[in-house]
Structure formats: structure tokens, C-alpha cells
Amino acid sequence: MRLKDKVVLVTGASGGIGFSVSELFAREGAIVVATDITAPPSPYPAGIESMHLDVTSESEWKSVVSDIVKKHDRIDVLVNNAGIIAYEPLHELQMKEWLQMIAVDQTGVFLGMREVIPVMRKQRRGSIINISSIWGSAAVAGAHSYHAAKGAVRNMSKNAAMTYVADGIRVNSVHPGFIHTALTDAQAPELNEVVIASTPMRRGGQPIEVAYGCLFLASDESSYVTGTELVIDGGYLAQ
């Protein structure tokens, strides 16, 4: 019960990392509000509340946060997980594609923090976990907009950590490597094979392996951890 009675808001929770985070946190005693624009393919376990949230929408963020506070009187943990991925190189990137990536992967994180931080400041405590990527710290050819957004999440997290440390709010980013999810399963197999072959452990990770890292950052066990990057990548960035 490492998160007993903590109120947690998770975005992008209908599958992959978000679903695993929601499920694990609930098992550890949290009151989990799982949000997404779609319902999960299989029902959430008992005890997890579900709400619709388009992370690019200011009005939906305000409504969701307001509803959670009205019902539970607090938000202890925010996991900004919702995201998309694309692989266009800069010279082929269309404005529509650029704006969509930034809206979901970067602006969604900004809106989430902006709505939740005032709640946490009143509480004088809170943990924000922003899901970035190894591509937020290193680069491969192509995927220009994804690199831009995930790199921004990395530094946005550090900025918020320093800005609100006196309010008792901790902000950290998590940087997964290749993780087996519906998102990566839909990619070209040869693309996945290249990344896995470049990973020292020679395998992809599982969502639950990222969820356990998030559990540490959400719990009071990480009370002296803020502004850091937790890399969960099978050794990729250590090369």
C-alpha cells in the first residue's frame, strides 16, 4: 500500500503505460482517476474511476480537475502520460502534423501541470510525473516533432520542479526506451527491430516496468527526488 489513499490522475490511461500505471497504483492503495479520449479495450480493474479527457483541451482539463477536487478534495499525483508518435524528418514535416504532435505531447503536459499545480500548492505537497522518452535526451534520424516535444517535456519538468519546490511539489520526468505497447506494435517491425537491436538488454520493455518507476516517484519514498530524469531503457542511453 505504497500509495494508500493518494488521489492520482493519469492521462492516456486506456492502454500501454497509462493502463499499467493506473492498475499498479490502484493495487498500491491509490484512488486512481484514469483519463483518455477512448475507453480501454478491457475494463479497468475495480476501484479505478474513468473520465474522458482530451489533453489538448483547456476546458476539459479544467472540468476534470474541478470534478476530481469536488469529489476527493485533493490531487496528490499527476501522471502526464498521454502521447502520440510520428517519424517524419524535418524537411517532410507538414504544419498540421507538427501542431498535432506539439498539442498532444507538449501542450497537454503544460495544461495538466497548469491546472493541477494550484491544487497542489494549496495542499503544500504533490508529485508530478511527466512521461518523456529517450528521444527527449538523445536523437535518431527523423521523428523531428517527437524529439522536439519530448525534449521540451524534459526541460518543462525541470523548470516546474525548481519553480514549485518551496510549495512541496516534486516534478520529475520518466524516459522510457522501446516499450511494447499498442503504439509500438502498430509500427513497422523492421523499425522496432533496429531499436531493440541497439538496446544493450536486447529486448523491449514492458509497460509494467515503466509503471514501477512511476510508483517510486509517486510514493513518499522519493521525497528527496525532484527535477530528475528517470531513464527506463534497457541501457540504451548508457552507450
CSV table of C-alpha atoms in Angstrom, one decimal, residues 6-207:
chain,number,residue,atom,x,y,z
A,6,LYS,CA,-3.4,9.2,-2.5
A,7,VAL,CA,-5.6,10.7,-5.3
A,8,VAL,CA,-4.0,10.1,-8.7
A,9,LEU,CA,-4.8,11.5,-12.1
A,10,VAL,CA,-3.4,9.5,-15.0
A,11,THR,CA,-3.7,10.6,-18.7
A,12,GLY,CA,-3.5,8.3,-21.7
A,13,ALA,CA,-4.7,5.5,-19.4
A,14,SER,CA,-6.7,3.4,-21.8
A,15,GLY,CA,-3.7,1.2,-22.8
A,16,GLY,CA,0.0,0.7,-22.6
A,17,ILE,CA,2.0,2.5,-19.9
A,18,GLY,CA,-1.0,4.5,-18.7
A,19,PHE,CA,-3.1,1.5,-18.1
A,20,SER,CA,-0.3,-0.3,-16.3
A,21,VAL,CA,0.3,2.8,-14.1
A,22,SER,CA,-3.4,3.0,-13.3
A,23,GLU,CA,-3.7,-0.7,-12.4
A,24,LEU,CA,-0.5,-0.8,-10.3
A,25,PHE,CA,-1.3,2.4,-8.4
A,26,ALA,CA,-4.8,1.1,-7.6
A,27,ARG,CA,-3.2,-2.1,-6.2
A,28,GLU,CA,-0.9,0.1,-4.1
A,29,GLY,CA,-3.9,1.8,-2.4
A,30,ALA,CA,-4.4,4.9,-4.6
A,31,ILE,CA,-7.6,6.4,-5.7
A,32,VAL,CA,-7.0,6.5,-9.4
A,33,VAL,CA,-8.8,8.6,-12.0
A,34,ALA,CA,-7.9,7.1,-15.4
A,35,THR,CA,-8.4,9.5,-18.3
A,36,ASP,CA,-8.2,9.2,-22.1
A,37,ILE,CA,-10.1,10.1,-25.2
A,38,THR,CA,-11.0,6.4,-25.8
A,39,ALA,CA,-12.2,3.6,-23.5
A,40,PRO,CA,-9.7,0.8,-22.8
A,41,PRO,CA,-10.1,-2.4,-24.8
A,42,SER,CA,-10.6,-4.3,-21.5
A,43,PRO,CA,-12.3,-2.8,-18.5
A,44,TYR,CA,-10.4,-1.0,-15.8
A,45,PRO,CA,-10.0,-3.1,-12.6
A,46,ALA,CA,-12.4,-2.4,-9.8
A,47,GLY,CA,-11.7,0.8,-7.9
A,48,ILE,CA,-10.4,2.8,-10.8
A,49,GLU,CA,-12.5,5.8,-11.9
A,50,SER,CA,-12.7,6.6,-15.5
A,51,MET,CA,-13.2,10.1,-17.1
A,52,HIS,CA,-12.9,11.4,-20.6
A,53,LEU,CA,-10.1,13.8,-21.2
A,54,ASP,CA,-8.6,15.3,-24.4
A,55,VAL,CA,-5.3,16.6,-23.1
A,56,THR,CA,-5.2,19.3,-25.8
A,57,SER,CA,-8.4,20.9,-24.4
A,58,GLU,CA,-8.2,23.7,-21.8
A,59,SER,CA,-11.9,23.3,-21.0
A,60,GLU,CA,-11.7,19.6,-20.4
A,61,TRP,CA,-8.7,19.9,-18.2
A,62,LYS,CA,-10.5,22.5,-16.1
A,63,SER,CA,-13.6,20.3,-15.9
A,64,VAL,CA,-11.7,17.1,-15.0
A,65,VAL,CA,-9.5,18.7,-12.3
A,66,SER,CA,-12.5,20.5,-10.8
A,67,ASP,CA,-14.6,17.4,-10.7
A,68,ILE,CA,-11.8,15.4,-9.0
A,69,VAL,CA,-11.3,18.1,-6.4
A,70,LYS,CA,-15.0,18.4,-5.7
A,71,LYS,CA,-15.2,14.6,-5.2
A,72,HIS,CA,-11.9,13.9,-3.4
A,73,ASP,CA,-10.9,17.3,-2.1
A,74,ARG,CA,-7.3,16.9,-3.5
A,75,ILE,CA,-5.0,15.6,-6.2
A,76,ASP,CA,-1.8,14.1,-4.8
A,77,VAL,CA,-0.2,12.8,-8.0
A,78,LEU,CA,-0.4,13.7,-11.7
A,79,VAL,CA,1.0,11.3,-14.3
A,80,ASN,CA,1.1,13.1,-17.7
A,81,ASN,CA,1.4,10.1,-19.9
A,82,ALA,CA,-0.8,10.8,-23.0
A,83,GLY,CA,1.1,10.9,-26.2
A,84,ILE,CA,1.5,10.2,-29.9
A,85,ILE,CA,4.5,9.4,-32.1
A,86,ALA,CA,5.5,10.2,-35.6
A,87,TYR,CA,8.6,9.7,-37.7
A,88,GLU,CA,8.7,12.5,-40.4
A,89,PRO,CA,12.1,14.2,-40.8
A,90,LEU,CA,12.1,18.0,-40.6
A,91,HIS,CA,12.1,18.6,-44.4
A,92,GLU,CA,8.9,16.5,-44.9
A,93,LEU,CA,7.0,17.7,-41.8
A,94,GLN,CA,3.8,19.4,-42.5
A,95,MET,CA,2.4,22.2,-40.3
A,96,LYS,CA,-0.7,20.2,-39.4
A,97,GLU,CA,1.5,17.2,-38.3
A,98,TRP,CA,3.8,19.5,-36.3
A,99,LEU,CA,0.9,21.2,-34.5
A,100,GLN,CA,-0.8,17.9,-33.6
A,101,MET,CA,2.4,16.5,-32.1
A,102,ILE,CA,3.1,19.6,-30.0
A,103,ALA,CA,-0.5,19.9,-28.9
A,104,VAL,CA,-0.7,16.3,-27.5
A,105,ASP,CA,2.9,15.6,-26.4
A,106,GLN,CA,3.9,19.0,-25.1
A,107,THR,CA,0.9,21.3,-24.7
A,108,GLY,CA,-1.0,18.5,-23.0
A,109,VAL,CA,1.7,18.3,-20.3
A,110,PHE,CA,1.7,22.1,-19.9
A,111,LEU,CA,-2.1,22.2,-19.5
A,112,GLY,CA,-2.0,19.4,-17.0
A,113,MET,CA,0.6,21.0,-14.8
A,114,ARG,CA,-1.1,24.4,-15.1
A,115,GLU,CA,-4.4,23.0,-13.8
A,116,VAL,CA,-3.1,20.7,-11.1
A,117,ILE,CA,-0.3,22.8,-9.6
A,118,PRO,CA,-2.7,25.4,-7.9
A,119,VAL,CA,-4.4,22.4,-6.2
A,120,MET,CA,-1.1,21.0,-5.0
A,121,ARG,CA,0.1,24.5,-3.9
A,122,LYS,CA,-2.9,24.7,-1.6
A,123,GLN,CA,-2.1,21.2,-0.2
A,124,ARG,CA,1.6,22.2,0.1
A,125,ARG,CA,2.6,18.8,-1.4
A,126,GLY,CA,2.3,16.8,-4.6
A,127,SER,CA,4.1,14.7,-7.2
A,128,ILE,CA,4.0,15.3,-10.9
A,129,ILE,CA,5.4,12.7,-13.3
A,130,ASN,CA,5.8,13.7,-16.9
A,131,ILE,CA,6.4,10.9,-19.4
A,132,SER,CA,9.1,11.9,-21.8
A,133,SER,CA,11.3,9.5,-23.8
A,134,ILE,CA,14.8,8.5,-24.5
A,135,TRP,CA,14.2,10.7,-27.6
A,136,GLY,CA,13.8,13.6,-25.2
A,137,SER,CA,17.5,13.2,-24.3
A,138,ALA,CA,19.1,11.7,-27.4
A,139,ALA,CA,18.3,11.7,-31.1
A,140,VAL,CA,17.9,9.4,-34.1
A,141,ALA,CA,17.3,10.4,-37.7
A,142,GLY,CA,13.8,11.6,-38.5
A,143,ALA,CA,10.9,11.9,-35.9
A,144,HIS,CA,11.6,15.7,-35.7
A,145,SER,CA,8.4,16.7,-34.0
A,146,TYR,CA,8.5,13.9,-31.5
A,147,HIS,CA,12.1,14.8,-30.5
A,148,ALA,CA,11.0,18.4,-30.1
A,149,ALA,CA,8.0,17.7,-27.9
A,150,LYS,CA,9.7,15.1,-25.7
A,151,GLY,CA,12.8,17.3,-25.3
A,152,ALA,CA,10.5,20.1,-24.2
A,153,VAL,CA,8.8,17.9,-21.6
A,154,ARG,CA,12.2,17.1,-20.1
A,155,ASN,CA,13.0,20.8,-19.5
A,156,MET,CA,9.5,21.8,-18.7
A,157,SER,CA,9.7,19.3,-15.8
A,158,LYS,CA,12.9,20.7,-14.5
A,159,ASN,CA,11.5,24.2,-14.7
A,160,ALA,CA,8.4,23.3,-12.8
A,161,ALA,CA,10.5,21.4,-10.2
A,162,MET,CA,12.6,24.4,-9.5
A,163,THR,CA,9.7,26.9,-9.6
A,164,TYR,CA,7.5,25.0,-7.1
A,165,VAL,CA,9.9,23.2,-4.9
A,166,ALA,CA,9.1,25.6,-2.0
A,167,ASP,CA,5.5,24.6,-2.3
A,168,GLY,CA,6.3,21.0,-1.6
A,169,ILE,CA,5.7,19.9,-5.2
A,170,ARG,CA,8.0,17.4,-6.8
A,171,VAL,CA,8.3,17.2,-10.6
A,172,ASN,CA,10.2,14.5,-12.4
A,173,SER,CA,10.3,13.1,-16.0
A,174,VAL,CA,10.4,9.5,-17.0
A,175,HIS,CA,12.3,8.5,-20.1
A,176,PRO,CA,11.3,5.0,-21.4
A,177,GLY,CA,13.2,3.3,-24.2
A,178,PHE,CA,11.4,0.9,-26.5
A,179,ILE,CA,8.3,-0.4,-24.7
A,180,HIS,CA,5.9,-3.0,-26.1
A,181,THR,CA,2.5,-1.2,-26.4
A,182,ALA,CA,-0.2,-1.0,-29.0
A,183,LEU,CA,1.5,2.1,-30.3
A,184,THR,CA,4.8,0.4,-30.9
A,185,ASP,CA,3.1,-2.8,-32.1
A,186,ALA,CA,1.5,-0.8,-34.9
A,187,GLN,CA,4.9,0.4,-36.2
A,188,ALA,CA,6.9,-1.3,-38.9
A,189,PRO,CA,8.5,-4.4,-37.4
A,190,GLU,CA,11.9,-3.5,-39.0
A,191,LEU,CA,11.8,-0.2,-37.2
A,192,ASN,CA,11.2,-1.8,-33.9
A,193,GLU,CA,13.9,-4.4,-34.5
A,194,VAL,CA,16.5,-1.7,-35.1
A,195,VAL,CA,15.8,0.0,-31.8
A,196,ILE,CA,15.7,-3.3,-29.9
A,197,ALA,CA,19.0,-4.4,-31.5
A,198,SER,CA,20.6,-1.2,-30.3
A,199,THR,CA,19.4,-1.8,-26.8
A,200,PRO,CA,22.0,-3.5,-24.6
A,201,MET,CA,19.5,-5.8,-23.0
A,202,ARG,CA,18.4,-6.9,-26.5
A,203,ARG,CA,14.7,-6.7,-25.7
A,204,GLY,CA,11.9,-4.2,-25.5
A,205,GLY,CA,10.5,-3.2,-22.1
A,206,GLN,CA,7.0,-4.0,-20.7
A,207,PRO,CA,4.6,-1.2,-19.6
